[in-house]
mmCIF file of C-alpha atoms in Angstrom:
data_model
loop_
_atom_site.group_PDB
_atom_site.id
_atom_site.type_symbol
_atom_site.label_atom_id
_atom_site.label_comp_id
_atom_site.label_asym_id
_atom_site.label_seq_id
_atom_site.Cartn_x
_atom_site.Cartn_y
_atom_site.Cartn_z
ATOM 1 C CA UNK F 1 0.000 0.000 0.000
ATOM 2 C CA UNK F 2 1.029 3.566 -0.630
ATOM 3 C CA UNK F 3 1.149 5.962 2.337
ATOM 4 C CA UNK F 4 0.406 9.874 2.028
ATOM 5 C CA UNK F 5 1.772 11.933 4.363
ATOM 6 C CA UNK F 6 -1.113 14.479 3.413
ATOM 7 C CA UNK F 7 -0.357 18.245 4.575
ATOM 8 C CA UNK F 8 -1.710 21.531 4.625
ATOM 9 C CA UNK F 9 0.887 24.017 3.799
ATOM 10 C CA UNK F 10 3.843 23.056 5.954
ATOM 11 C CA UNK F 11 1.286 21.399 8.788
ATOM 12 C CA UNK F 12 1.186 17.794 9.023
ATOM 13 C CA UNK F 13 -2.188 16.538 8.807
ATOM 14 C CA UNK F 14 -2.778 12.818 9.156
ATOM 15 C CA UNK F 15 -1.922 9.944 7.151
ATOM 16 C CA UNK F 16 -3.459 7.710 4.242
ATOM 17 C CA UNK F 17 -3.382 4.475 2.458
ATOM 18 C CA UNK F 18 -4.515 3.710 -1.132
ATOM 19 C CA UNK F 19 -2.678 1.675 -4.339
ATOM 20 C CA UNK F 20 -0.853 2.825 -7.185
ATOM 21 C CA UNK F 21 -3.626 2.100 -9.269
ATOM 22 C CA UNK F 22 -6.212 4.365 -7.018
ATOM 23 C CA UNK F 23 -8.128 6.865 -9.669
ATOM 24 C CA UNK F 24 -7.173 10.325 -8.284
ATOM 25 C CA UNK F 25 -10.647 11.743 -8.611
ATOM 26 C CA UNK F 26 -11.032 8.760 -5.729
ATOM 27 C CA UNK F 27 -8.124 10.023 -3.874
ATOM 28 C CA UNK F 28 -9.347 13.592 -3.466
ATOM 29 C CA UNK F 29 -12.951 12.362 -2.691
ATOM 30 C CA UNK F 30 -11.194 10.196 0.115
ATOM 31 C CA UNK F 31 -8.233 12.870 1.297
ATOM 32 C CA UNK F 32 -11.368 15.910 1.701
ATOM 33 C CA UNK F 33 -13.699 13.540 3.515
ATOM 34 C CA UNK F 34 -10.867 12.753 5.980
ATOM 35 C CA UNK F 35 -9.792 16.759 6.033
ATOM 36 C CA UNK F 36 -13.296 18.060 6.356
ATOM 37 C CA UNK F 37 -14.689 15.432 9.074
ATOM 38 C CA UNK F 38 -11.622 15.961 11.335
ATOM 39 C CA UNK F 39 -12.366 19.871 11.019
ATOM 40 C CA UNK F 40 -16.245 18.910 12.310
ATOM 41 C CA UNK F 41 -14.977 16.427 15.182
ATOM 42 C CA UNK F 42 -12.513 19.650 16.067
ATOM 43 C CA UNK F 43 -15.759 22.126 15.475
ATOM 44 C CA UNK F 44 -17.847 19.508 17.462
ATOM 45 C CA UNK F 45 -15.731 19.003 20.382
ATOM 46 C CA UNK F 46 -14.934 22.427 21.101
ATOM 47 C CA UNK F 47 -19.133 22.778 21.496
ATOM 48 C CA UNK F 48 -19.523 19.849 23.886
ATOM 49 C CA UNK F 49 -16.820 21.656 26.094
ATOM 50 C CA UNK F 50 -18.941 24.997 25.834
ATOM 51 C CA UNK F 51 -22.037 22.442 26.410
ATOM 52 C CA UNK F 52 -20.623 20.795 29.101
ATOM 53 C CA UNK F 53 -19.957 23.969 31.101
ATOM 54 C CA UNK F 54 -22.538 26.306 30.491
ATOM 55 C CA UNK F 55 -25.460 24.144 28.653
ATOM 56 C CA UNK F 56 -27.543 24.622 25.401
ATOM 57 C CA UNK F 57 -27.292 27.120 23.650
ATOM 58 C CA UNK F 58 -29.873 30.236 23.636
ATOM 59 C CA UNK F 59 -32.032 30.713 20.431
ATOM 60 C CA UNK F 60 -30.075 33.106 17.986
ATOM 61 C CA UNK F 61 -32.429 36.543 18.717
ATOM 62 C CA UNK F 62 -31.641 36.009 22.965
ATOM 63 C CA UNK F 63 -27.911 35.649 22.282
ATOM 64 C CA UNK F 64 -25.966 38.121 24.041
ATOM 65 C CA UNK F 65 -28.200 40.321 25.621
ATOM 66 C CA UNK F 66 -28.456 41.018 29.609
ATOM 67 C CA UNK F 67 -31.147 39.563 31.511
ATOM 68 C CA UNK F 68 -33.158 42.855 31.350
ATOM 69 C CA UNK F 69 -33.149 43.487 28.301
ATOM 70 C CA UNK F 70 -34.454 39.671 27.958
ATOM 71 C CA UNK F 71 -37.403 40.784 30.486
ATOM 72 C CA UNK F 72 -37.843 44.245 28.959
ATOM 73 C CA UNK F 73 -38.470 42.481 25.206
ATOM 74 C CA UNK F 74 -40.427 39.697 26.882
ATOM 75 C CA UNK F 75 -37.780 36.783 25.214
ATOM 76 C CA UNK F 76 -38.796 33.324 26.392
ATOM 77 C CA UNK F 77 -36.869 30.232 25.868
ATOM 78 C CA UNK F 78 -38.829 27.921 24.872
ATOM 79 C CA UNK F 79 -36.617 24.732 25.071
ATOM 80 C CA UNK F 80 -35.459 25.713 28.180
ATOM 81 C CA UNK F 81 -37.887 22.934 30.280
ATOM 82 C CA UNK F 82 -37.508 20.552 27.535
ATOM 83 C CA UNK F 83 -33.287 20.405 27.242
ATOM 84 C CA UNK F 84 -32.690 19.513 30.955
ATOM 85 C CA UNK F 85 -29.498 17.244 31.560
ATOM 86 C CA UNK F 86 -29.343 13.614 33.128
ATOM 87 C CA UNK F 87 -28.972 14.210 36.678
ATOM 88 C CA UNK F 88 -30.343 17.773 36.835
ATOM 89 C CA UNK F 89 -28.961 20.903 35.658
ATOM 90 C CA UNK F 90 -26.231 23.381 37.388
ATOM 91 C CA UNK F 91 -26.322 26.610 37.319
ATOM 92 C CA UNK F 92 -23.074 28.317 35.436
ATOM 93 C CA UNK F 93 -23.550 31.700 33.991
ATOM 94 C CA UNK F 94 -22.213 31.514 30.358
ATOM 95 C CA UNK F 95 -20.721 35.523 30.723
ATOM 96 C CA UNK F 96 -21.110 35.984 26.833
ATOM 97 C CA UNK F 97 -24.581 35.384 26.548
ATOM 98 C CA UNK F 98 -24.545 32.539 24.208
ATOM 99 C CA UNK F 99 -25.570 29.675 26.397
ATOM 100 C CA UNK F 100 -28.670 29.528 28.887
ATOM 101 C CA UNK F 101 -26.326 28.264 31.896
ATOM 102 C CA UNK F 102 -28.302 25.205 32.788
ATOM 103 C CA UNK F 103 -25.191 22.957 32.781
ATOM 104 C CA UNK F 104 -24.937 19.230 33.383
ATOM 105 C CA UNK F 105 -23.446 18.212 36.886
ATOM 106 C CA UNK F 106 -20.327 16.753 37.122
ATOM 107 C CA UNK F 107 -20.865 13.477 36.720
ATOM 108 C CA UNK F 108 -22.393 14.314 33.561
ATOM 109 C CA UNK F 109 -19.915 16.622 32.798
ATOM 110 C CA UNK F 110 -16.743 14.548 32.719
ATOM 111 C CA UNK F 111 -18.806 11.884 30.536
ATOM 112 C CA UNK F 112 -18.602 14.337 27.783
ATOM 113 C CA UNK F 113 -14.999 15.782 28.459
ATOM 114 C CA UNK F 114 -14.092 11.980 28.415
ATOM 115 C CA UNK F 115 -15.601 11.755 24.783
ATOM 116 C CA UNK F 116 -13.885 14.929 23.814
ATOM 117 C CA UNK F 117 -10.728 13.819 24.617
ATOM 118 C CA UNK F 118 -11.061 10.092 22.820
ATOM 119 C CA UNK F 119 -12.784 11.659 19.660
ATOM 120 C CA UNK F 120 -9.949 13.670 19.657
ATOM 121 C CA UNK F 121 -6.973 11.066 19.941
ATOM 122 C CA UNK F 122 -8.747 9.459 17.460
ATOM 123 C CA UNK F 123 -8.303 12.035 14.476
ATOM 124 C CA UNK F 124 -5.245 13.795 16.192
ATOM 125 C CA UNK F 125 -2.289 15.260 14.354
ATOM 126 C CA UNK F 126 -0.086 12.970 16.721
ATOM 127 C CA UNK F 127 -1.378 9.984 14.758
ATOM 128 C CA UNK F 128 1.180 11.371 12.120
ATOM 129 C CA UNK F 129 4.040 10.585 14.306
ATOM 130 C CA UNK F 130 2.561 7.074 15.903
ATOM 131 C CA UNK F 131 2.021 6.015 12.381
ATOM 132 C CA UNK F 132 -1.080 5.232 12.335
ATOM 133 C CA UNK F 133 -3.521 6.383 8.832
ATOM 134 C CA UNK F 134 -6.948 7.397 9.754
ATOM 135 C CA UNK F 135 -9.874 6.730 7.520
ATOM 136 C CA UNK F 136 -13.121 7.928 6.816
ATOM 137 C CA UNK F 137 -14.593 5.313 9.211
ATOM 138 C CA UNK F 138 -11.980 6.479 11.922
ATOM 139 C CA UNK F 139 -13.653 10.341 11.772
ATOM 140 C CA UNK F 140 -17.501 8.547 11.478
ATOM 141 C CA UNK F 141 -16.847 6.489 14.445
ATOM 142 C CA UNK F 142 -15.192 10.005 16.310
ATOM 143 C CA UNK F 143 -18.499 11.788 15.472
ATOM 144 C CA UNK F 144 -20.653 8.631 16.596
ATOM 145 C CA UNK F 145 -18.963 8.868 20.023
ATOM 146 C CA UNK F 146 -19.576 12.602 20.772
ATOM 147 C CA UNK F 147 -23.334 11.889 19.283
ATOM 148 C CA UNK F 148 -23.621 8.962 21.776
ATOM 149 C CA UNK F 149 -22.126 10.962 24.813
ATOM 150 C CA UNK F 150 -24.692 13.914 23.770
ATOM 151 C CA UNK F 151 -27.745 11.533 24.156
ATOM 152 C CA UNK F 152 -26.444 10.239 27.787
ATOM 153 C CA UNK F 153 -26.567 13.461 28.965
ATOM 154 C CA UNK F 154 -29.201 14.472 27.083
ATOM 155 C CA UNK F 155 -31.538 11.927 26.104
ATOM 156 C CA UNK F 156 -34.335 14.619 25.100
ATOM 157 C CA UNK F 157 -32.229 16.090 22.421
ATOM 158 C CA UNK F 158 -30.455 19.316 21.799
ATOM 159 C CA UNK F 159 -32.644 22.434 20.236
ATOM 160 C CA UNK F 160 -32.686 22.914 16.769
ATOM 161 C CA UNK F 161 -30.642 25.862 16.627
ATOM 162 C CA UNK F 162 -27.622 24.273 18.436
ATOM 163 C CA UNK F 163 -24.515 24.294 16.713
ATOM 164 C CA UNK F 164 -24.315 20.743 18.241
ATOM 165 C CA UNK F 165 -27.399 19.319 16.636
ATOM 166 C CA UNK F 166 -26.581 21.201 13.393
ATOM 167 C CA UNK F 167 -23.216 19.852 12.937
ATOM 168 C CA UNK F 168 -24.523 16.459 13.658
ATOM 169 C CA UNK F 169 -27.401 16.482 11.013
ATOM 170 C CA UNK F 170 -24.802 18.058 8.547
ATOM 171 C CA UNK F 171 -27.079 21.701 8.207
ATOM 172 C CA UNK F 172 -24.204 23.598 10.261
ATOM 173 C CA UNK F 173 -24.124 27.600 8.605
ATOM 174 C CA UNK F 174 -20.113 28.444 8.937
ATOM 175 C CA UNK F 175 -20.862 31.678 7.200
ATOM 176 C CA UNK F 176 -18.446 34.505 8.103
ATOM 177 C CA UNK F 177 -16.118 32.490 10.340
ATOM 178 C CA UNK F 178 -13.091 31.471 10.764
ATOM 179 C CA UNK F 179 -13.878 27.871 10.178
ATOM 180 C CA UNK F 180 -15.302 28.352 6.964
ATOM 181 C CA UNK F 181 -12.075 29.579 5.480
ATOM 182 C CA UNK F 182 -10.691 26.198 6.907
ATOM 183 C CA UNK F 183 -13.072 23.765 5.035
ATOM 184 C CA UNK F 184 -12.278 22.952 1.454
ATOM 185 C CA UNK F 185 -15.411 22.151 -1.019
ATOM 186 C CA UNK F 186 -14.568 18.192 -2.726
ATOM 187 C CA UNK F 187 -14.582 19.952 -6.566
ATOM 188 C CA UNK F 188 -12.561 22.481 -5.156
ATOM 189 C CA UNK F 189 -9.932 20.079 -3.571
ATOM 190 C CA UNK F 190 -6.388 19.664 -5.133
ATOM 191 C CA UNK F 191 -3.501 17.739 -4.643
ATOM 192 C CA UNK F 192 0.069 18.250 -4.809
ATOM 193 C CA UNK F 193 3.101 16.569 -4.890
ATOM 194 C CA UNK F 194 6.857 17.034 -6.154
ATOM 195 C CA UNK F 195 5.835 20.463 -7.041
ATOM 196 C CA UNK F 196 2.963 19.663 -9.823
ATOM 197 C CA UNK F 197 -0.637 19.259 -9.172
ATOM 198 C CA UNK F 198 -2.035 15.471 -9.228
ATOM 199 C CA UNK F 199 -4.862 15.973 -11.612
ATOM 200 C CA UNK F 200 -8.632 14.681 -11.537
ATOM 201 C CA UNK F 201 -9.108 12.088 -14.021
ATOM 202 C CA UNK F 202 -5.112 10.454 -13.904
ATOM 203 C CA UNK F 203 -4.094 7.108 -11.340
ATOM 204 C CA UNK F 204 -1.653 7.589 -8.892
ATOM 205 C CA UNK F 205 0.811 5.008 -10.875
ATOM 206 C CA UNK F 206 0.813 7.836 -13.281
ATOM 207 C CA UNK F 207 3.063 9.826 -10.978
ATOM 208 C CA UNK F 208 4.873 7.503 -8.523
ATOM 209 C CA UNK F 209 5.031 4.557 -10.834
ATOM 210 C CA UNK F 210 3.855 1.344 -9.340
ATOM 211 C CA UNK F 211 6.114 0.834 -6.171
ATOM 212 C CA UNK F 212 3.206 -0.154 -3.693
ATOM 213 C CA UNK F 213 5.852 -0.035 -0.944
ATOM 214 C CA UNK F 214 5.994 4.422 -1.850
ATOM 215 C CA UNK F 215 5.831 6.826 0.616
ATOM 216 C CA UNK F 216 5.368 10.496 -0.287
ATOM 217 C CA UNK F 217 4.378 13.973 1.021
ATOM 218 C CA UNK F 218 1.497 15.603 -0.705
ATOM 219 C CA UNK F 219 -0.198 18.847 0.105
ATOM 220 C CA UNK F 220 -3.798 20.014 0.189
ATOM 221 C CA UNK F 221 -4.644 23.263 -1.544
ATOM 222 C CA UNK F 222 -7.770 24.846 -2.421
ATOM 223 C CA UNK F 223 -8.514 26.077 -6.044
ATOM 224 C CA UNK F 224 -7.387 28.922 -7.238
ATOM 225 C CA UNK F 225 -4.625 29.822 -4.056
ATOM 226 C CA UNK F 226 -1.761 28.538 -6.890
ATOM 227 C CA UNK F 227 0.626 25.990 -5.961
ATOM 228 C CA UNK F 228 1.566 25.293 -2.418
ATOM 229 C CA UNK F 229 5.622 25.647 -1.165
ATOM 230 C CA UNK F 230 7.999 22.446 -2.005
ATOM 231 C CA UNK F 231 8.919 20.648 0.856
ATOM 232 C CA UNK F 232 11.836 21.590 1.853
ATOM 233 C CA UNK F 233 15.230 19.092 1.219
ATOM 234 C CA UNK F 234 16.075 19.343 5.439
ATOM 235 C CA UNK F 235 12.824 18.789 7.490
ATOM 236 C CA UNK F 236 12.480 20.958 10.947
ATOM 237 C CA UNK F 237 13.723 17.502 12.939
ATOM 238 C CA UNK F 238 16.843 17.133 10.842
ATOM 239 C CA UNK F 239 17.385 20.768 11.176
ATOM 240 C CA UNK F 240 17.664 20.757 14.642
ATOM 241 C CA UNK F 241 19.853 17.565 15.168
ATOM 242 C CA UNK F 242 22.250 19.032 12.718
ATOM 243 C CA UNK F 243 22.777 22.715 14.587
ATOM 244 C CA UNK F 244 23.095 20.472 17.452
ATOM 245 C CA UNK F 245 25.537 18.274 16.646
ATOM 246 C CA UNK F 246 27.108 21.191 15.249
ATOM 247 C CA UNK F 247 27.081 22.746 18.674
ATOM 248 C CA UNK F 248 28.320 19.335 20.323
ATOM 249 C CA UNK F 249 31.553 19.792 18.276
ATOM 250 C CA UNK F 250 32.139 23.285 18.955
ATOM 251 C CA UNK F 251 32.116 22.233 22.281
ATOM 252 C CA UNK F 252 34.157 19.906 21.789
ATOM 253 C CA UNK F 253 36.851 21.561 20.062
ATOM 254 C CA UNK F 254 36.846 24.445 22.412
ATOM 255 C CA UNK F 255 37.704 21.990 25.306
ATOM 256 C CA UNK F 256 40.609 20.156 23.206
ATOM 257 C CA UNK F 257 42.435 23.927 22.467
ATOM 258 C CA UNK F 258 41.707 24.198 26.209
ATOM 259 C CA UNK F 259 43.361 21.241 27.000
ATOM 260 C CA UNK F 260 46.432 21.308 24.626
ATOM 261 C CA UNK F 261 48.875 22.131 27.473
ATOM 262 C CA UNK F 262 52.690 20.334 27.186
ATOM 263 C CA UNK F 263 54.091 20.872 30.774
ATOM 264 C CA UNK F 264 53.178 17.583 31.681
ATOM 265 C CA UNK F 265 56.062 16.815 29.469
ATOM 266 C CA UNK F 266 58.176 17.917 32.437
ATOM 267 C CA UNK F 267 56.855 15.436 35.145
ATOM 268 C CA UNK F 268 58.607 12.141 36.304
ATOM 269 C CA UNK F 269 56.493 10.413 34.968
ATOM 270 C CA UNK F 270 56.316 11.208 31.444
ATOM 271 C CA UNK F 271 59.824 10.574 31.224
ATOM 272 C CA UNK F 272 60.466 7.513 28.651
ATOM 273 C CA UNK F 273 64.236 6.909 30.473
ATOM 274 C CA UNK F 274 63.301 6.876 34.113
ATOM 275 C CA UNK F 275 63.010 2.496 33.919
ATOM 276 C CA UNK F 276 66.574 2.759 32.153
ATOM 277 C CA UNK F 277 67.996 5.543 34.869
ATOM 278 C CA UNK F 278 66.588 3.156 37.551
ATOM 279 C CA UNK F 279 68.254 0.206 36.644
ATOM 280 C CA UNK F 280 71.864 1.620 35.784
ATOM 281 C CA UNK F 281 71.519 3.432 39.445
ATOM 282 C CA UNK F 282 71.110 7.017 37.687
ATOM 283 C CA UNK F 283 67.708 7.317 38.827
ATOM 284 C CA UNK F 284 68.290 9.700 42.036
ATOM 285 C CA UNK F 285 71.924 11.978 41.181
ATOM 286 C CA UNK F 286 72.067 15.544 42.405
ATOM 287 C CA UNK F 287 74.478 17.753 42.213
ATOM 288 C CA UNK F 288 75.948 20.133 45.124
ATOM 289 C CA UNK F 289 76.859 19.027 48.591
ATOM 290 C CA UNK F 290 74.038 16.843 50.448
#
């Protein structure tokens, strides 16, 4: 099997298998499914923490305003009574107005951490450096877990207008935020390697040959942003271990010219004679009165 290394300008991203004779319109499909889900588990998990401290989240027209302002325009939340946690609610005051407050307890509470932190692992950048390729079923089982650990604690369901819920039944709106310049649309997904792009419609054997035992470094760009920077020929690692072995030496050499001192050349017992002296009874002659 061939193994990507797939990146996102000089970021390592995860890992992926396929076979020389993988249709790159295939590929892509696969690579942006992988890309795009770990974005939602990231998007996903980062709402269960804000769930998991302050509780649902307010409908959109009671979002950030004060409490009297809420009783002066007569807002009601109407999924307030419905969206209670297992366990009972606790009251944490989301400061932002975004979130109604009504948080789970902490039993409750470190059931969805606990999720947040496995989903994570799962899809992680460190899988890169363990080795380990994550699939399409790795991010659908990551976004099973957090939807599982959502129904424990809330077996009544999330509103409709939390992010949450959204993300889960795929109608999230990322328009005008930061995570929307991080998703790449699947026809507008290309791929990179050696410096030329890997076009639609091609196999991989077409670039790499058909050496199933490959592994190369290929880079996600979006169309139209031109092509991304070469890898460069010393990686960041191999960088660093040569300015320090470069450093070691210095070291080194500064402690040799340091040490290159002769006057031991003087002492007894560097003296290549003093065995001969001894035995011919020359080994102890001074001159001058005793």
């Amino acid at each position: 099997m061939v193994q990507l290394h797939v990146k996102r300008g000089d970021e390592s991203q995860f890992l992926v298998t396929s076979t020389t004779d993988a249709p790159l319109e295939k590929l892509i499909r696969q690579v942006t499914a992988i890309y795009n889900g770990r974005l939602k588990v990231d998007r996903v998990c980062s709402e269960i923490s804000e769930l998991a401290d302050h509780g649902v989240t307010l409908p959109p027209n009671m979002q950030g305003l004060t409490e009297e302002q809420i009783v002066e325009l007569k807002l009601k939340d109407e999924w307030e009574e419905q969206c209670i946690p297992s366990g009972g609610a606790v009251f944490r005051k989301d400061e932002i107005g975004r979130r109604n407050g009504h948080a789970p307890n902490d039993k409750m509470k470190a059931v969805l951490m606990r999720t947040v932190e496995e989903a994570k692992a799962l899809v992680s950048k460190k899988q890169v450096q363990a080795n380990v390729c994550v699939t399409v079923e790795m991010v659908k089982e990551a976004l099973d877990q957090l939807r599982g650990a959502v129904m424990i604690v809330y077996p009544m369901g999330l509103p409709p207008h939390d992010p949450i819920r959204m993300e889960f039944e795929d109608q999230e709106d990322l328009t005008g935020t930061q995570a929307s310049l991080q998703v790449i649309p699947e026809d507008e997904c290309q791929l990179w390697w050696a410096g030329k792009e890997m076009q639609r419609g091609k196999k991989l054997q077409d670039y790499i040959g058909r050496n199933e035992k490959t592994k190369l470094v290929v880079k996600l760009q979006k169309k139209g942003q031109g092509a991304p920077a070469r890898e460069p020929l010393v990686s960041d690692e191999q960088q660093k271990q040569m300015m320090l072995h470069y450093h070691r030496r210095q070291e080194e050499l500064k402690k040799l010219e340091e040490a290159d001192d002769d006057s031991y050349l003087d002492s007894e017992w560097s003296n290549r004679q003093a065995l001969k002296r001894q035995f011919q009874g020359l080994a102890n002659i001074k001159w001058g009165p005793r």
